[in-house]
XYZ file of C-alpha atoms in Angstrom:
336
model
C 0.000 0.000 0.000
C 1.339 3.453 -0.893
C 1.467 5.850 2.032
C 0.741 9.500 1.557
C 1.973 12.424 3.478
C -0.646 14.652 5.063
C -1.098 17.835 3.128
C -0.227 19.914 6.189
C 3.214 18.292 6.373
C 3.769 18.036 2.629
C 3.473 21.751 1.849
C 6.355 22.958 4.057
C 8.578 20.183 2.714
C 7.762 21.112 -0.858
C 8.473 24.749 -0.090
C 11.847 23.835 1.404
C 12.748 21.650 -1.573
C 11.726 24.400 -3.982
C 13.865 26.917 -2.129
C 16.854 24.586 -2.169
C 16.332 23.922 -5.868
C 16.288 27.620 -6.569
C 19.503 28.193 -4.623
C 21.234 25.355 -6.430
C 19.969 26.480 -9.814
C 18.167 23.244 -10.577
C 14.515 22.299 -10.654
C 13.190 25.856 -10.695
C 14.470 26.635 -14.165
C 12.912 23.720 -16.080
C 9.617 24.031 -14.209
C 8.237 26.939 -16.188
C 10.856 27.475 -18.878
C 10.032 26.577 -22.451
C 12.017 23.405 -23.362
C 12.264 24.433 -27.014
C 13.214 28.089 -26.865
C 12.813 29.847 -30.195
C 10.250 27.454 -31.696
C 11.060 24.636 -34.117
C 14.611 23.567 -34.915
C 14.234 24.889 -38.455
C 13.143 28.283 -37.157
C 15.948 28.412 -34.579
C 18.542 27.445 -37.177
C 17.276 30.116 -39.556
C 17.161 32.775 -36.837
C 20.696 31.902 -35.781
C 22.058 31.840 -39.336
C 20.382 35.088 -40.382
C 21.313 36.866 -37.153
C 24.949 35.811 -37.509
C 25.024 36.884 -41.152
C 23.414 40.215 -40.259
C 25.850 40.864 -37.398
C 28.848 39.969 -39.570
C 27.605 42.145 -42.435
C 27.010 45.000 -39.989
C 30.582 44.647 -38.680
C 31.953 44.722 -42.240
C 29.765 47.717 -43.064
C 30.978 49.583 -39.970
C 34.613 48.793 -40.777
C 34.153 49.904 -44.367
C 32.574 53.175 -43.261
C 35.471 53.732 -40.874
C 38.013 53.047 -43.634
C 36.163 55.364 -46.008
C 36.281 58.122 -43.401
C 40.027 57.593 -42.912
C 40.636 57.546 -46.670
C 38.574 60.690 -47.168
C 40.664 62.514 -44.545
C 43.822 61.182 -46.177
C 42.642 62.350 -49.604
C 41.832 65.825 -48.279
C 45.372 66.151 -46.875
C 46.895 64.857 -50.112
C 44.905 67.321 -52.184
C 46.237 70.218 -50.062
C 49.789 68.987 -50.718
C 48.943 68.545 -54.376
C 47.888 72.176 -54.741
C 51.080 73.403 -53.032
C 53.381 71.152 -55.077
C 51.633 72.079 -58.318
C 52.335 75.754 -57.598
C 55.990 75.035 -56.785
C 56.552 72.971 -59.922
C 54.791 75.663 -61.915
C 57.331 78.187 -60.629
C 60.194 75.869 -61.632
C 58.742 75.519 -65.126
C 58.258 79.282 -65.469
C 61.818 79.943 -64.360
C 63.208 77.397 -66.827
C 61.194 79.007 -69.594
C 62.497 82.498 -68.769
C 66.175 81.444 -68.545
C 66.145 79.147 -71.549
C 67.745 75.806 -72.176
C 71.373 77.127 -72.417
C 71.254 79.293 -69.341
C 73.146 76.771 -67.237
C 75.994 76.452 -69.740
C 76.112 80.197 -70.157
C 76.372 80.712 -66.429
C 79.283 78.281 -66.248
C 81.142 79.754 -69.248
C 80.827 83.229 -67.769
C 82.672 82.147 -64.647
C 85.748 84.339 -64.057
C 87.737 81.724 -62.135
C 87.869 77.975 -61.537
C 86.542 78.562 -58.026
C 83.561 80.509 -59.368
C 82.985 77.779 -61.969
C 82.845 75.085 -59.285
C 80.597 77.184 -57.058
C 78.164 77.857 -59.896
C 78.215 74.177 -60.927
C 77.404 73.141 -57.350
C 74.561 75.639 -57.161
C 73.150 74.469 -60.460
C 73.348 70.836 -59.335
C 71.559 71.703 -56.081
C 68.837 73.524 -58.001
C 68.450 70.609 -60.412
C 68.167 68.131 -57.559
C 65.662 70.345 -55.753
C 63.570 70.886 -58.835
C 63.711 67.211 -59.781
C 62.648 66.249 -56.255
C 59.675 68.592 -56.466
C 58.599 67.071 -59.769
C 58.971 63.505 -58.458
C 57.102 64.435 -55.293
C 54.275 65.934 -57.356
C 54.068 62.734 -59.387
C 53.996 60.600 -56.232
C 51.309 62.730 -54.582
C 49.163 62.594 -57.702
C 49.441 58.786 -57.622
C 48.611 58.780 -53.907
C 45.484 60.840 -54.557
C 44.456 58.549 -57.406
C 44.925 55.450 -55.197
C 42.914 57.034 -52.362
C 40.032 57.801 -54.721
C 40.072 54.226 -56.042
C 40.105 52.885 -52.465
C 37.162 55.118 -51.501
C 35.199 53.854 -54.501
C 36.022 50.295 -53.401
C 34.744 50.957 -49.870
C 31.517 52.398 -51.248
C 31.016 49.235 -53.307
C 31.745 47.131 -50.197
C 29.138 49.072 -48.223
C 26.554 48.619 -50.956
C 27.329 44.894 -50.946
C 26.872 44.565 -47.166
C 23.630 46.555 -47.235
C 22.299 44.079 -49.798
C 23.430 41.150 -47.621
C 21.634 42.617 -44.615
C 18.482 43.191 -46.647
C 18.591 39.591 -47.889
C 19.050 38.201 -44.373
C 16.181 40.349 -43.151
C 13.871 38.863 -45.783
C 14.990 35.343 -44.842
C 14.390 35.986 -41.128
C 10.966 37.506 -41.822
C 10.022 34.536 -43.998
C 11.069 32.112 -41.252
C 9.160 34.065 -38.609
C 6.018 34.245 -40.719
C 4.814 30.919 -39.290
C 4.829 32.293 -35.734
C 4.560 36.022 -36.312
C 1.874 38.339 -37.617
C 4.336 41.120 -38.408
C 6.206 43.992 -36.815
C 5.472 45.014 -33.241
C 6.196 47.941 -31.013
C 8.822 46.420 -28.767
C 9.394 47.626 -25.225
C 10.784 50.615 -23.376
C 11.794 51.661 -19.899
C 14.592 50.740 -17.555
C 18.085 52.075 -17.064
C 20.027 53.528 -19.976
C 23.309 52.204 -18.556
C 25.618 50.984 -21.317
C 26.985 47.470 -20.945
C 30.689 46.743 -20.928
C 31.458 45.503 -24.442
C 32.470 41.893 -24.926
C 35.793 41.369 -26.755
C 35.672 41.381 -30.561
C 38.134 40.345 -33.256
C 40.283 43.043 -34.850
C 37.892 43.187 -37.814
C 34.912 43.816 -35.529
C 33.473 40.285 -35.729
C 32.673 38.119 -32.713
C 35.210 35.382 -31.874
C 33.983 31.806 -31.749
C 33.457 30.637 -28.156
C 32.639 27.331 -26.499
C 30.784 26.452 -23.298
C 33.980 26.869 -21.288
C 33.283 28.861 -18.108
C 31.218 27.989 -15.051
C 27.617 29.108 -15.129
C 26.935 30.921 -11.829
C 23.203 30.179 -12.184
C 23.460 26.389 -12.557
C 26.007 23.600 -12.260
C 26.626 23.773 -16.023
C 28.749 25.931 -18.303
C 28.300 29.006 -20.502
C 30.440 30.926 -22.968
C 32.572 33.877 -21.805
C 30.372 36.219 -23.854
C 27.224 34.887 -22.176
C 28.861 35.338 -18.779
C 29.671 38.947 -19.623
C 26.062 39.536 -20.704
C 24.778 37.983 -17.468
C 27.137 40.038 -15.317
C 26.380 43.267 -17.154
C 22.632 42.619 -16.920
C 22.880 42.168 -13.181
C 25.187 45.178 -12.835
C 22.500 47.256 -14.562
C 20.103 46.337 -11.747
C 18.246 43.315 -13.178
C 18.897 40.875 -10.361
C 15.828 38.651 -10.249
C 16.145 34.897 -10.692
C 17.941 33.735 -13.842
C 18.896 30.348 -15.270
C 21.285 29.893 -18.196
C 22.678 26.429 -18.955
C 20.242 23.580 -19.548
C 21.318 20.101 -20.610
C 17.990 19.041 -22.052
C 16.050 20.381 -24.990
C 17.595 22.293 -27.855
C 18.484 25.799 -28.875
C 21.230 27.871 -27.285
C 20.787 26.772 -23.650
C 22.696 23.454 -24.034
C 25.450 25.402 -25.830
C 25.792 27.808 -22.915
C 24.646 30.695 -25.082
C 21.275 31.576 -23.550
C 19.716 32.715 -20.283
C 16.133 32.928 -19.035
C 15.371 35.867 -16.745
C 12.258 35.462 -14.620
C 9.815 38.355 -14.527
C 8.602 37.533 -11.014
C 10.813 38.423 -8.084
C 10.479 34.947 -6.546
C 11.549 32.992 -9.623
C 9.769 31.359 -12.569
C 6.001 31.250 -12.142
C 3.491 29.482 -14.356
C 1.489 32.630 -14.974
C 1.587 35.665 -17.247
C 3.451 38.598 -15.740
C 1.411 41.699 -14.910
C 1.961 44.983 -13.110
C 5.455 45.440 -11.736
C 6.618 42.064 -13.069
C 5.540 43.044 -16.594
C 7.284 46.419 -16.257
C 10.448 44.638 -15.065
C 10.409 42.324 -18.104
C 9.722 45.239 -20.461
C 12.684 47.205 -19.136
C 14.975 44.171 -19.174
C 14.111 43.248 -22.772
C 14.585 46.864 -23.872
C 17.959 47.026 -22.092
C 19.183 43.885 -23.833
C 18.228 45.319 -27.219
C 19.874 48.681 -26.509
C 23.086 46.863 -25.631
C 22.844 44.121 -28.268
C 25.838 45.403 -30.222
C 27.999 45.590 -27.103
C 27.035 42.190 -25.752
C 26.694 40.084 -28.914
C 22.952 39.403 -28.679
C 21.500 36.940 -31.182
C 17.850 37.504 -30.306
C 15.539 38.379 -27.396
C 12.073 36.933 -26.720
C 9.587 38.498 -24.317
C 5.831 38.756 -23.998
C 4.826 37.349 -27.394
C 7.463 39.372 -29.209
C 10.896 38.521 -30.584
C 13.760 40.897 -31.385
C 16.174 39.892 -34.133
C 19.030 42.196 -35.261
C 17.832 42.029 -38.855
C 14.108 42.518 -38.277
C 13.699 44.438 -35.041
C 10.721 43.566 -32.822
C 8.087 41.266 -34.291
C 5.102 39.462 -32.833
C 5.868 35.921 -31.699
C 3.506 33.201 -30.545
C 4.166 29.881 -28.832
C 1.785 27.142 -27.731
C -0.140 29.469 -25.452
C 1.435 28.745 -22.084
C 3.278 31.516 -20.205
C 6.551 29.676 -20.845
C 5.941 29.128 -24.565
C 4.684 32.685 -25.104
C 7.506 34.042 -22.929
C 5.152 36.045 -20.763
C 6.794 34.872 -17.536
C 10.459 35.227 -18.524
C 12.778 37.103 -20.869
C 14.819 34.807 -23.097
C 18.251 36.006 -24.203
C 20.218 34.153 -26.897
C 23.841 35.049 -27.540
C 25.988 34.971 -30.647
């Protein structure tokens, strides 16, 4: 015969176990967290691929714009030198025209002594070297200006290319989201405007590849260094309610250590839709993640039936109808 514990004794025990589970980072997270964050595998794969492509294209676009700015400044300086050198060479040409081709020989033949001859020859050689240097310098600066203009044109073409890539990835993301989204949405606002500490990037502005290699302070699992930075910066900005990152089961970014779920309720994940202060907390948190997406390396954010993707912005997003599936009880953060 199976014995049962009286309800009066069972409730305190359950409460204690729940509290312990929350402290240890186990039990509480899976209870009301969606096991398949981001929808179907096909949708998640498409969102990840398009977000990565968008972020990489944006980094290339930013670098190209920076190079164009540097080249434009360089060209402006070269053109100032070009004007000055053109005037100097013009003076040399005018002087040569006035003195004639035989002026040098005449000056030497009119020397009254060997010493005067040598002095005049040295002066003429110095003048010839100086004038020749000016002409060579003018030629070099003209070539430098031509190369800068070609490089600027190349950067403009690169920018046009990356804009097209971003537009293509946006269309692909929108097409993938069409099955779970009815279109653009308003997003969220509120919260602190504190800027997050940027995660390290490669020299070209792209995000380095990272593995699940550091301890997850919210569970007994692991997360990537970039996810850890995002978690720490989120908490430093004042969002300190219960959070769970690594999850061994299911799919998506959690098992890769690249995602965290932030509960809207102060006491942890609850199987109910957030309202009032909890809703305002989630709104502010989601908005903060989006504002700092470029600093942190955010792949996408899901909150309250909406999803933010770097290529599409905020769009409506529907799950199976539960608070976990519709993300109305927690903010989901996926990292690059």
